[in-house]
PDB file of C-alpha atoms and ligand atoms in Angstrom:
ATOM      1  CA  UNK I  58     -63.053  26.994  94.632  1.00 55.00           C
ATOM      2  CA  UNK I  59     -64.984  25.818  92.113  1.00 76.00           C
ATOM      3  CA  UNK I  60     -68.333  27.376  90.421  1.00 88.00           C
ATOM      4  CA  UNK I  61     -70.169  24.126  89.234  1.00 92.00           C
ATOM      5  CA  UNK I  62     -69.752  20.205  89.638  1.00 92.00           C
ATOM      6  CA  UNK I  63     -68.890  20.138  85.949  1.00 96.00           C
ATOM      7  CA  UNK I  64     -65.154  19.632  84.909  1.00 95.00           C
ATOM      8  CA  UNK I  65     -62.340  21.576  84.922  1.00 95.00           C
ATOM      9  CA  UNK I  66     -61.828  23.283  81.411  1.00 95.00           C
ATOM     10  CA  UNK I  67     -58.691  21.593  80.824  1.00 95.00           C
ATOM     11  CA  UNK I  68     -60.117  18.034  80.641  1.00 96.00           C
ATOM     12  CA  UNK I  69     -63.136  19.394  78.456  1.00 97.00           C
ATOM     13  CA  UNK I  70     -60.873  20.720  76.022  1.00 97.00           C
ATOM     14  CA  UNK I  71     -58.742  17.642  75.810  1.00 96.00           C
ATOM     15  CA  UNK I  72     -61.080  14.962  75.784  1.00 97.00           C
ATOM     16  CA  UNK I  73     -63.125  16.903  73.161  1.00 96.00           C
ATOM     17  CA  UNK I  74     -59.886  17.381  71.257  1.00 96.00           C
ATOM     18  CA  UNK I  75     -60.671  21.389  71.159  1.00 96.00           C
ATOM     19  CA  UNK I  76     -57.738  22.640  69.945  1.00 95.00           C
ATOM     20  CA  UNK I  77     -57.746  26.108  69.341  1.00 95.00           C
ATOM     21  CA  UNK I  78     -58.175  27.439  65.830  1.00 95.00           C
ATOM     22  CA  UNK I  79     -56.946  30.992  64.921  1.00 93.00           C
ATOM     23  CA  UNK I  80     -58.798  30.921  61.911  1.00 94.00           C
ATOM     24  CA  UNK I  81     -62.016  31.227  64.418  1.00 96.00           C
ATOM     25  CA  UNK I  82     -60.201  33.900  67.097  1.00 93.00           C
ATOM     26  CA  UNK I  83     -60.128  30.705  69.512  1.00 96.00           C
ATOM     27  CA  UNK I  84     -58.415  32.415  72.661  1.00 97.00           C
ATOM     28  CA  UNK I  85     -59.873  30.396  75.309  1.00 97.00           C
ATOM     29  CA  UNK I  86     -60.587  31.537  79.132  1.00 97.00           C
ATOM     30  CA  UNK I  87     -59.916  28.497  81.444  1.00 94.00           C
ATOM     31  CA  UNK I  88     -60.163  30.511  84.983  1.00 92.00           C
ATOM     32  CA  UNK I  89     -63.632  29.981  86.202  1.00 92.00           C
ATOM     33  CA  UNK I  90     -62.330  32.771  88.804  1.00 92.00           C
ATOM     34  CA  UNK I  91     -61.434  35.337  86.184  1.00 97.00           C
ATOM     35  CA  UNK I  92     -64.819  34.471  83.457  1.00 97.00           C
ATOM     36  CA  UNK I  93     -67.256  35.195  87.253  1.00 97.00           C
ATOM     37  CA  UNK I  94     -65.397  38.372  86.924  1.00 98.00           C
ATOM     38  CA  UNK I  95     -66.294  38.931  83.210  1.00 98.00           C
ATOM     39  CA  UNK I  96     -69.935  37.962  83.344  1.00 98.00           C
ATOM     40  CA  UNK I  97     -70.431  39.915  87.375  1.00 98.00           C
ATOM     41  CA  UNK I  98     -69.361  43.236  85.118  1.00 98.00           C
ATOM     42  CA  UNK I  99     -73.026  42.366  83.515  1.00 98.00           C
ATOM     43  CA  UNK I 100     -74.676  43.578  86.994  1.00 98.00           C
ATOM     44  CA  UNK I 101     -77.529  41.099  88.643  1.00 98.00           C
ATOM     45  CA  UNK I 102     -78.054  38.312  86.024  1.00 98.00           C
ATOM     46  CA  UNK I 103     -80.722  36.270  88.082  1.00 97.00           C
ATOM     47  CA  UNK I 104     -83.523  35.271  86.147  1.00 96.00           C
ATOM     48  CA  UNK I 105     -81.957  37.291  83.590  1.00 98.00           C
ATOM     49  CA  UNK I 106     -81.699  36.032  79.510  1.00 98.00           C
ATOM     50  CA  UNK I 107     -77.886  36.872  78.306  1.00 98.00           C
ATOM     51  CA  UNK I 108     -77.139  36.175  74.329  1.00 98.00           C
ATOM     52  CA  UNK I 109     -73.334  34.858  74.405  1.00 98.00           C
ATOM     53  CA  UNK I 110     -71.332  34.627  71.093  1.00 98.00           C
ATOM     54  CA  UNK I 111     -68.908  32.174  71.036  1.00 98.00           C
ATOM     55  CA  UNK I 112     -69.094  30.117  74.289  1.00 98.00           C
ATOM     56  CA  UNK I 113     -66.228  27.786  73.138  1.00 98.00           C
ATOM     57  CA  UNK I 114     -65.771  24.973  75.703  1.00 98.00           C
ATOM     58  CA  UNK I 115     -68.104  26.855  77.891  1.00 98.00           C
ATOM     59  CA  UNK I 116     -65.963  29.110  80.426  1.00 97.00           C
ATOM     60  CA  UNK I 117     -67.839  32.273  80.121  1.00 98.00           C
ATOM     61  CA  UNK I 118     -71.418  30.553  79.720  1.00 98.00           C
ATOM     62  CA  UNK I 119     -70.645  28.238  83.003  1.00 98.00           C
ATOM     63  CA  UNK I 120     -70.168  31.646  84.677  1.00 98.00           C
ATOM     64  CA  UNK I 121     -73.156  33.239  83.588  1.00 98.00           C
ATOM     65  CA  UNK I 122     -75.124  30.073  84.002  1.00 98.00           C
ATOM     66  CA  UNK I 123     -73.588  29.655  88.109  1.00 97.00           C
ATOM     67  CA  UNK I 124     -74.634  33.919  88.255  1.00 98.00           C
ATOM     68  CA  UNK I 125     -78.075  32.514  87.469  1.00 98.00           C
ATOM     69  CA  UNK I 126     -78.767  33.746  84.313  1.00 98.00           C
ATOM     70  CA  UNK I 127     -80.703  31.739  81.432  1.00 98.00           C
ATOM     71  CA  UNK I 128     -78.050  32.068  78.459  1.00 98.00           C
ATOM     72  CA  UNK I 129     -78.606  31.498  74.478  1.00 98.00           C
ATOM     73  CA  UNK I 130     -75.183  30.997  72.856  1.00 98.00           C
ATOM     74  CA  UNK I 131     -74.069  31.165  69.070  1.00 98.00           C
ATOM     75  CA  UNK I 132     -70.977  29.357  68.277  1.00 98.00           C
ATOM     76  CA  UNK I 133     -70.165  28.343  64.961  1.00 98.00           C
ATOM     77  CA  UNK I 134     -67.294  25.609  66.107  1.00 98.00           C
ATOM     78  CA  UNK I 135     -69.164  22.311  65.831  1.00 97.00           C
ATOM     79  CA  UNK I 136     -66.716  20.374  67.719  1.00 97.00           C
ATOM     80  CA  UNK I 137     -67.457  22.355  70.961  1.00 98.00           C
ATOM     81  CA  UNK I 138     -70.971  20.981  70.946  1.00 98.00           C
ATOM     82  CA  UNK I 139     -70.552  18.309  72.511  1.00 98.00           C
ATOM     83  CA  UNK I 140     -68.932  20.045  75.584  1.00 98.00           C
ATOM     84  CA  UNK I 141     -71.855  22.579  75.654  1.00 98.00           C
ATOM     85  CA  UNK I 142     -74.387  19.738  75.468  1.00 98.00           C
ATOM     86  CA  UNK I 143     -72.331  18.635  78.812  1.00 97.00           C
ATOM     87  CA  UNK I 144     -72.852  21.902  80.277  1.00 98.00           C
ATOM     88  CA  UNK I 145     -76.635  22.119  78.677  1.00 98.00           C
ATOM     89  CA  UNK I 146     -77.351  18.936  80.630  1.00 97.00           C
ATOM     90  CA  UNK I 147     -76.216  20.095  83.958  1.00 97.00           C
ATOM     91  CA  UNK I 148     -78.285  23.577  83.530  1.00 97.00           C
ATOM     92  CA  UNK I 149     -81.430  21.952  82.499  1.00 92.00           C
ATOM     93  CA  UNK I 150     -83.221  23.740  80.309  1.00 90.00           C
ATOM     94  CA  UNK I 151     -81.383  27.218  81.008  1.00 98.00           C
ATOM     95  CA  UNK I 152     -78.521  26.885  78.448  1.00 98.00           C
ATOM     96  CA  UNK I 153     -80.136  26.962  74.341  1.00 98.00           C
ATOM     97  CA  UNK I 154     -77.199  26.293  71.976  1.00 98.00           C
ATOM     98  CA  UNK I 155     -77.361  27.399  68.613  1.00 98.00           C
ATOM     99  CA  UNK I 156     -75.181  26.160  65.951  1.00 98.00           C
ATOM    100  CA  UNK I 157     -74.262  29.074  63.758  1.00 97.00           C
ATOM    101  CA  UNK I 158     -72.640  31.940  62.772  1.00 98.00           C
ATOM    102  CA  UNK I 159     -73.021  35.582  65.098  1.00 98.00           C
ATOM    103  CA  UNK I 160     -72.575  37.583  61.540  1.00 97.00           C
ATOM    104  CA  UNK I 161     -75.907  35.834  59.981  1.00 97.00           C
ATOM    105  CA  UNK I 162     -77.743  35.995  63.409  1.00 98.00           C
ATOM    106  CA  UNK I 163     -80.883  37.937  63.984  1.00 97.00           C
ATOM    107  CA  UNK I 164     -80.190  38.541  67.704  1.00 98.00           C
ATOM    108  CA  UNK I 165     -83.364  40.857  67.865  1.00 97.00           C
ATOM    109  CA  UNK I 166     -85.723  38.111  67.083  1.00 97.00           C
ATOM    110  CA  UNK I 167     -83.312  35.822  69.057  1.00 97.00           C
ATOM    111  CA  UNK I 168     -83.785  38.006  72.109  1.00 96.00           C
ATOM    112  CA  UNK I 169     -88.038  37.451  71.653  1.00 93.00           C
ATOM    113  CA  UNK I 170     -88.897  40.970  73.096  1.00 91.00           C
ATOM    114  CA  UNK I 171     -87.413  40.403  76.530  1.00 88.00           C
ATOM    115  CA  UNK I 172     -84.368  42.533  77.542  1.00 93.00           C
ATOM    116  CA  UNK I 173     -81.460  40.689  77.451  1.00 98.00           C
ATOM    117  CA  UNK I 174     -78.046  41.371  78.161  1.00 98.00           C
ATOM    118  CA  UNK I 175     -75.156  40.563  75.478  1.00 98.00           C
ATOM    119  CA  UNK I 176     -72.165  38.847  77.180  1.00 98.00           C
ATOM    120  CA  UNK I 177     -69.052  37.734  75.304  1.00 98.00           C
ATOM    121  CA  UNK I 178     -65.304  37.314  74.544  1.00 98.00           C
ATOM    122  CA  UNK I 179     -65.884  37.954  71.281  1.00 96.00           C
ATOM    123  CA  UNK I 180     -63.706  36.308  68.328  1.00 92.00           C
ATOM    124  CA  UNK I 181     -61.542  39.543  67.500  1.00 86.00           C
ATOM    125  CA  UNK I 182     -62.003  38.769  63.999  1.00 88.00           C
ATOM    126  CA  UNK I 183     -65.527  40.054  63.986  1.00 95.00           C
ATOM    127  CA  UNK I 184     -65.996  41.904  67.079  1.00 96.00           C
ATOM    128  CA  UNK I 185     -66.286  45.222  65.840  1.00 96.00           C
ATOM    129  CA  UNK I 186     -68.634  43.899  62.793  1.00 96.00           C
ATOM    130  CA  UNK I 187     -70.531  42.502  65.376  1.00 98.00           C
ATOM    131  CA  UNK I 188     -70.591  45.889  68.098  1.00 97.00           C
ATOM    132  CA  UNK I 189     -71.686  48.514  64.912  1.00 94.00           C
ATOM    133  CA  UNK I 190     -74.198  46.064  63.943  1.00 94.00           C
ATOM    134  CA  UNK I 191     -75.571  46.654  67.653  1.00 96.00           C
ATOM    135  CA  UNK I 192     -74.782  49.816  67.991  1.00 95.00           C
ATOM    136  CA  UNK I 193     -76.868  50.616  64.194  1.00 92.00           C
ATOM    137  CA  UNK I 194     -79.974  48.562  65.622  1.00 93.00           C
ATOM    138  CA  UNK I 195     -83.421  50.107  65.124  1.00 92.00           C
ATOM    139  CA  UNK I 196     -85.563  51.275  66.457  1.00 93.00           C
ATOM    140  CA  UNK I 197     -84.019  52.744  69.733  1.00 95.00           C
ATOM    141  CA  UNK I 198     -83.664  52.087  72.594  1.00 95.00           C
ATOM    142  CA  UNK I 199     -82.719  48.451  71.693  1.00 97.00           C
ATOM    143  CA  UNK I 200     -83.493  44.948  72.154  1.00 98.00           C
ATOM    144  CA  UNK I 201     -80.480  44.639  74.880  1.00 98.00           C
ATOM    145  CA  UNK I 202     -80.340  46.110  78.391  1.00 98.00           C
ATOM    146  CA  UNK I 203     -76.156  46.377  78.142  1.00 98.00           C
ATOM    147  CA  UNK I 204     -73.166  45.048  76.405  1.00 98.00           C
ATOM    148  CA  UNK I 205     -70.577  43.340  78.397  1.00 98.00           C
ATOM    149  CA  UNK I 206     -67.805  42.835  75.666  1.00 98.00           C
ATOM    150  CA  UNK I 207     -64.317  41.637  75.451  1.00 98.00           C
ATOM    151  CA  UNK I 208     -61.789  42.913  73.052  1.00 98.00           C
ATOM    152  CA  UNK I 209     -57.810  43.659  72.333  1.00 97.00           C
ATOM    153  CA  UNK I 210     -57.643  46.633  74.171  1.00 97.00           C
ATOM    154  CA  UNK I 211     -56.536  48.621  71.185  1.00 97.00           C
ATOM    155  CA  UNK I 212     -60.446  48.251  69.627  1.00 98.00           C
ATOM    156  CA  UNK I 213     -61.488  48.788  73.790  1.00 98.00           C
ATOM    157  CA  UNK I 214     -59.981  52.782  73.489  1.00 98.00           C
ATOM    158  CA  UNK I 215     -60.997  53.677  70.078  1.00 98.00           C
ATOM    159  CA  UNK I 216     -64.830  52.361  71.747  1.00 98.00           C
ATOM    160  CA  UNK I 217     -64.605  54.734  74.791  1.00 98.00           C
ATOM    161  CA  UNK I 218     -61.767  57.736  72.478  1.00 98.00           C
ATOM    162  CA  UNK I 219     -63.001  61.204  73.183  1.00 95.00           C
ATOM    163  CA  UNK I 220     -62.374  63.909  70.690  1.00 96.00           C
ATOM    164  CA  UNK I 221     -58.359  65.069  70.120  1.00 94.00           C
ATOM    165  CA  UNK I 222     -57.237  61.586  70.814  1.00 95.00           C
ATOM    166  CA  UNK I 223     -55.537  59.335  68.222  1.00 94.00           C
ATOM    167  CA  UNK I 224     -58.029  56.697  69.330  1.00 97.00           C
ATOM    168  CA  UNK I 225     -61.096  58.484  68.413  1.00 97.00           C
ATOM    169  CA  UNK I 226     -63.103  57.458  64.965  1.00 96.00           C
ATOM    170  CA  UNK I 227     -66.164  56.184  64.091  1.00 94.00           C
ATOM    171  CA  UNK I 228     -66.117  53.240  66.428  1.00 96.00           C
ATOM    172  CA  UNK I 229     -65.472  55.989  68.965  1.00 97.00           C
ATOM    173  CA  UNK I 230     -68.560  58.497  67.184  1.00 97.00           C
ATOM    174  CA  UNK I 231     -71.480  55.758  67.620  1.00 96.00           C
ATOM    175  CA  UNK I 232     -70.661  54.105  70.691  1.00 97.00           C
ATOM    176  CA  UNK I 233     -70.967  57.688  72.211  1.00 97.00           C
ATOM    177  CA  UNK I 234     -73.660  58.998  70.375  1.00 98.00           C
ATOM    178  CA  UNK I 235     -75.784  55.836  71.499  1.00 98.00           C
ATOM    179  CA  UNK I 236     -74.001  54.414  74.620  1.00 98.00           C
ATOM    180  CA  UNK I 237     -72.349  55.437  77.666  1.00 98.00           C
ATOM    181  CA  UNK I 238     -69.459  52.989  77.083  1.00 98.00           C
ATOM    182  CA  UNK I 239     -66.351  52.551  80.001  1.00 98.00           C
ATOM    183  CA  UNK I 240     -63.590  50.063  79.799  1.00 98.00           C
ATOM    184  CA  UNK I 241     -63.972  47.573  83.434  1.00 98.00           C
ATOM    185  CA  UNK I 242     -60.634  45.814  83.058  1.00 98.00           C
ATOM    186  CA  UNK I 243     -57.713  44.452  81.014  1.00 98.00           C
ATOM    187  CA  UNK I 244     -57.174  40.512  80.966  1.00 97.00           C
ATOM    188  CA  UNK I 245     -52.952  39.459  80.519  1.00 97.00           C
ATOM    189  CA  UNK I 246     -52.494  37.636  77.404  1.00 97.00           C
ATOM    190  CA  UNK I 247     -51.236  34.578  79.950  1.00 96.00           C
ATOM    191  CA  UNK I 248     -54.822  34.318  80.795  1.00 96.00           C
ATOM    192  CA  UNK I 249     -56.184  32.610  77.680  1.00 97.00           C
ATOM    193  CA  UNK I 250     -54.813  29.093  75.974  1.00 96.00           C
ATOM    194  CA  UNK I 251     -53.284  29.709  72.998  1.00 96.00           C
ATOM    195  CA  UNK I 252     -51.849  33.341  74.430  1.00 97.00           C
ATOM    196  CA  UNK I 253     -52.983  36.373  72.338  1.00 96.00           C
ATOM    197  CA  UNK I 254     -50.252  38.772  71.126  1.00 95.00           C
ATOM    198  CA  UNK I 255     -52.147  41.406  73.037  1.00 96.00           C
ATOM    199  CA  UNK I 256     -53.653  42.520  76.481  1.00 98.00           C
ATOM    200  CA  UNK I 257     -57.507  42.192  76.247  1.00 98.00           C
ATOM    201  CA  UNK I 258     -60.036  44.138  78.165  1.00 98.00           C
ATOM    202  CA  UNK I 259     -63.363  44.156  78.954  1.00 98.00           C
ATOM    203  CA  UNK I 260     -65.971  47.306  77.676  1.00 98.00           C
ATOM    204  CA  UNK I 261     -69.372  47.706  79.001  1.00 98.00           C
ATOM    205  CA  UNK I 262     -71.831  49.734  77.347  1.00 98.00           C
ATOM    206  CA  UNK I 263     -75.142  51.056  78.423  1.00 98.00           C
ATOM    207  CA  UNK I 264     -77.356  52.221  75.553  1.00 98.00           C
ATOM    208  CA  UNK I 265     -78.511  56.022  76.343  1.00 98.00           C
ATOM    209  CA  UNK I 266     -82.675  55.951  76.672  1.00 96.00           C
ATOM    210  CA  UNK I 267     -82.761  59.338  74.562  1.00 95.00           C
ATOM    211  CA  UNK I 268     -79.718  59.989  72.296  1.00 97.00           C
ATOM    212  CA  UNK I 269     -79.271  63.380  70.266  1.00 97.00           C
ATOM    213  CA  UNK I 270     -81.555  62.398  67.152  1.00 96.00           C
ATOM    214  CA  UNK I 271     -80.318  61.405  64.180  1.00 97.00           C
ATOM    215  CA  UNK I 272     -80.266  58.482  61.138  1.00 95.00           C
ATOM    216  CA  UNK I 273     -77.706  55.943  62.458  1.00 92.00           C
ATOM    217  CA  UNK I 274     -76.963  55.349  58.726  1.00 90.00           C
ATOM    218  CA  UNK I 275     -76.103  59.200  57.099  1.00 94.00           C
ATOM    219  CA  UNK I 276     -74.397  58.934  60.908  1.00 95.00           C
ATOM    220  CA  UNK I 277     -72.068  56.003  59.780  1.00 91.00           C
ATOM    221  CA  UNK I 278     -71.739  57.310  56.558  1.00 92.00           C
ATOM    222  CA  UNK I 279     -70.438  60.855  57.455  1.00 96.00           C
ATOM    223  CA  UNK I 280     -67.953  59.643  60.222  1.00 95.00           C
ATOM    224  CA  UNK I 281     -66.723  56.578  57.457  1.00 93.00           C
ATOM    225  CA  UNK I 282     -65.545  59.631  55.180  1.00 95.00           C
ATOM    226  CA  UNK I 283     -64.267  61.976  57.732  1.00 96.00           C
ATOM    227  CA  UNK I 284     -62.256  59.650  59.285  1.00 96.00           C
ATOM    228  CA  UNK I 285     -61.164  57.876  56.053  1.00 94.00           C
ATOM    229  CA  UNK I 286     -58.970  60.768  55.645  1.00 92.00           C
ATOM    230  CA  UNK I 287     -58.548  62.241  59.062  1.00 90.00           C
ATOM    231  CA  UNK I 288     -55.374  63.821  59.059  1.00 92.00           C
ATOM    232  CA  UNK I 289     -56.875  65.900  55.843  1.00 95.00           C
ATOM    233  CA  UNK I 290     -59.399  69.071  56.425  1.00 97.00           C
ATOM    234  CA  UNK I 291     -62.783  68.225  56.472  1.00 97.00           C
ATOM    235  CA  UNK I 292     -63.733  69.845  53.706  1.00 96.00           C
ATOM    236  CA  UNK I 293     -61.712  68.049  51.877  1.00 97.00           C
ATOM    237  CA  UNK I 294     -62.592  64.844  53.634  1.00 96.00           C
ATOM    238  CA  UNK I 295     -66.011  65.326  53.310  1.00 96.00           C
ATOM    239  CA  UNK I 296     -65.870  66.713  50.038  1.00 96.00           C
ATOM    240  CA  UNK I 297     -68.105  63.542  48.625  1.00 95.00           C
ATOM    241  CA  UNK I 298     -70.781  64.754  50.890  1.00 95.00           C
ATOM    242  CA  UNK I 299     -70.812  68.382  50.263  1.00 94.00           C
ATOM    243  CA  UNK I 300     -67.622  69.626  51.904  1.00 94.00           C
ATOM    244  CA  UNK I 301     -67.330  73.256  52.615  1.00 96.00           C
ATOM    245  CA  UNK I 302     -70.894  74.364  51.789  1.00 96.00           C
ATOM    246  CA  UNK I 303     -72.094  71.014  54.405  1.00 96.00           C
ATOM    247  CA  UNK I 304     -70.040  72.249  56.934  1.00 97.00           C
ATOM    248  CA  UNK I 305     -71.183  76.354  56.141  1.00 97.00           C
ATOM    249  CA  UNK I 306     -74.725  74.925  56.725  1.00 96.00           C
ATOM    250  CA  UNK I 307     -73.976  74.330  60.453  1.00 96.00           C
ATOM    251  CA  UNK I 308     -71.444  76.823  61.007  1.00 97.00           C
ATOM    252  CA  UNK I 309     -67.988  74.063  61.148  1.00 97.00           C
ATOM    253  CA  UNK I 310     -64.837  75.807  60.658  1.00 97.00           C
ATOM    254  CA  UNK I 311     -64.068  74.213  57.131  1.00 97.00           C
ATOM    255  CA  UNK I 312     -60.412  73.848  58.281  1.00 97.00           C
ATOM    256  CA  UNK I 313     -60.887  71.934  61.218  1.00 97.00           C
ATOM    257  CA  UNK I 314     -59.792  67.707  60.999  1.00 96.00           C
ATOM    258  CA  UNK I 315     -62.555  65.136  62.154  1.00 97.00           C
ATOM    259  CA  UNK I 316     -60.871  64.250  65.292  1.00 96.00           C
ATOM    260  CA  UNK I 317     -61.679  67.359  66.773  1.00 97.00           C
ATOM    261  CA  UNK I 318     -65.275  66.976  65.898  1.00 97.00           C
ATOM    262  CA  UNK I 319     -67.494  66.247  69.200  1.00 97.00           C
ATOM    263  CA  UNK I 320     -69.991  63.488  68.652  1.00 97.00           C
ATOM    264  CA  UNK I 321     -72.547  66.635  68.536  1.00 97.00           C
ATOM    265  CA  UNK I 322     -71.289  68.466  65.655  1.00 97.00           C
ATOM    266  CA  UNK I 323     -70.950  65.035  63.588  1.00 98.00           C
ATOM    267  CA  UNK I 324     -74.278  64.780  64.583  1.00 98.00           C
ATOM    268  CA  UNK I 325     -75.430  68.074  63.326  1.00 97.00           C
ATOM    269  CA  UNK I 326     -73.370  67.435  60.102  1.00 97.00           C
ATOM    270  CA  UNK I 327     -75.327  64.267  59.690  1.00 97.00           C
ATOM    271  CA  UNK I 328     -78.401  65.914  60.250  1.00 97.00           C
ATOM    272  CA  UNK I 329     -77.566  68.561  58.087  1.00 96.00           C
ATOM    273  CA  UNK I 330     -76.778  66.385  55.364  1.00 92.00           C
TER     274      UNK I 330
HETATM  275  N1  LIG F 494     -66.180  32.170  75.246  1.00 81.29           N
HETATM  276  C1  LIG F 494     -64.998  31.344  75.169  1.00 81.29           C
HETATM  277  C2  LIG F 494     -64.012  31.778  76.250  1.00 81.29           C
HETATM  278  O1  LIG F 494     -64.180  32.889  76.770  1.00 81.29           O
HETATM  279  O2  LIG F 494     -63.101  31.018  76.545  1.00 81.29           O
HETATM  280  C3  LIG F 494     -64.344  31.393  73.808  1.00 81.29           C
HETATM  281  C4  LIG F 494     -63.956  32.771  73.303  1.00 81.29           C
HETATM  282  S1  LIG F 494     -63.003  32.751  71.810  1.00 81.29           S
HETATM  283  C5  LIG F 494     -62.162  34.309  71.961  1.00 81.29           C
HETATM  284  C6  LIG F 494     -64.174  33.108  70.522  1.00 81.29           C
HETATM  285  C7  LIG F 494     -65.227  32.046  70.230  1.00 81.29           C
HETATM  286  O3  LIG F 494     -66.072  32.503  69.170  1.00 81.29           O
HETATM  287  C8  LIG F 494     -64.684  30.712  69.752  1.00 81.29           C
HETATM  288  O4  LIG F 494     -65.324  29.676  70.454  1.00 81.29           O
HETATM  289  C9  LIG F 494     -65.043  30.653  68.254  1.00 81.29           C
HETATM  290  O5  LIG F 494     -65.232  29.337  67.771  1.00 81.29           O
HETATM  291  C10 LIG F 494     -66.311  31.456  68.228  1.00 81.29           C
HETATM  292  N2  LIG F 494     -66.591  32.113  66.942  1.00 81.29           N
HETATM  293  C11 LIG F 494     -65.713  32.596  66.033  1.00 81.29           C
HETATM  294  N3  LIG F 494     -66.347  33.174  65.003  1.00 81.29           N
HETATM  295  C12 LIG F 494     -67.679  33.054  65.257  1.00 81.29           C
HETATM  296  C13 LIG F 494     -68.843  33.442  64.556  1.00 81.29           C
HETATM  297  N4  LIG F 494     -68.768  34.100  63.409  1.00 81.29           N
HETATM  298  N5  LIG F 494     -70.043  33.151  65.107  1.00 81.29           N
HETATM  299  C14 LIG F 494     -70.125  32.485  66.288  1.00 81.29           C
HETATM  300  N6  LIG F 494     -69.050  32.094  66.988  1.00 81.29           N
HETATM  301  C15 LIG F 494     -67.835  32.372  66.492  1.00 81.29           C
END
């Protein structure tokens, strides 16, 4: 069944010559089936603006478009502008390309003051650059309703780790401090063309209206150096920061390793600090 009267993704990608460049984190989603799945994860999108970073030849943004949403997409690949133009066409008016690179992008001022939803299958070369840079935004709540994020499903469980696990660090800190964040589901490398090396899957994240307060920055800062050395004692760890006479301030056994930390006690560390 198809979504649109547009063509398959195959042809696009051949007669725009897309071949996919590693360099870039090209992994491309061809299923129309399996990108409705990604972008329903995103709840009711009628009506609704979605930033999407990297639409590639247009898989995920055909599926958001079909779901009714109006979508503005970054991709820095020239060569698949033409095939988004395509796509552009067909949606009149409800798909804005911009030419460009996510890391330099202002997606606050993108977004214009309405509450969008970010939607992507994000190039894993910059994913998690991209996710802190949303997950530091100020002020609070944010500019974006939810995140609805693909990723190798290694960076997925250090987003959603709980204290004690090996998968819990600072990714793990601010995405639970600000967000409630669940994994939806894992995508088979056979899914994309080229094949990753690794099973993807699919985080959403809700940003809490009222998280504990704190500055996002000492935040960042005091889960960088605890973490940096996590298998050492935090007050050695933290030692840069104040180490044992920090942690006396808000009553942290001195002995204890940052993994065990809950996102409340960094907070109160940060706070402290
Ligand atoms: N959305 C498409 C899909 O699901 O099939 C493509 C996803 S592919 C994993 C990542 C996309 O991000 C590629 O199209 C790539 O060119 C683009 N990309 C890579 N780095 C980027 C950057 N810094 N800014 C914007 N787009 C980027």
């Amino acid at each position: 069944m198809s979504i649109d009267s547009l063509p398959p993704l195959r042809e696009v990608i051949q007669r725009h010559e897309l071949m996919a460049k590693k360099s870039l984190g090209q992994n491309f989603l061809l299923d129309l089936n399996l990108t409705g799945k990604v972008a329903r994860q995103a709840g009711d999108l009628k009506d609704q603006t979605v930033i999407e970073v990297g639409p590639g030849p247009g898989g995920l943004t055909r599926a958001l478009l079909a779901q009714g949403a109006n979508v503005i997409a970054i991709e820095r690949d020239e060569r698949c502008l033409a095939a988004l133009q395509e796509i552009s066409d067909h949606y009149q008016g409800r798909l804005r390309v911009i030419a460009g690179d996510a890391l330099d992008t202002d997606f606050s001022a993108l977004a214009g003051g309405s509450n969008v939803k970010i939607v992507a299958n994000l190039p894993y070369n910059v994913g998690t650059q991209l996710l802190i840079s949303w997950l530091l935004s100020e002020p609070w709540p944010p500019f974006y309703a939810s995140l609805t994020l693909m990723f190798q499903r290694e960076v997925a469980e250090r987003i959603v780790a709980r204290p004690g696990s090996d998968a819990y660090g600072r990714l793990g800190v601010l995405a639970g401090w600000r967000t409630e964040a669940k994994i939806t589901f894992d995508v088979p490398p056979q899914a994309f063309t080229p094949p990753p090396k690794v099973t993807s899957t699919v985080v959403h994240l809700v940003p809490r209206v009222a998280p504990l307060a704190c500055d996002a920055a000492v935040l960042g800062r005091v889960t960088q150096a605890a973490f940096g050395q996590r298998r050492k004692m935090l007050r050695q760890s933290i030692k840069s920061l104040g180490g044992e006479a920090l942690l006396a301030k808000v009553g942290i056994d001195p002995t204890r390793r940052a993994e065990t930390l809950s996102i409340e006690e960094f907070v109160m560390l940060a706070n402290a600090l």
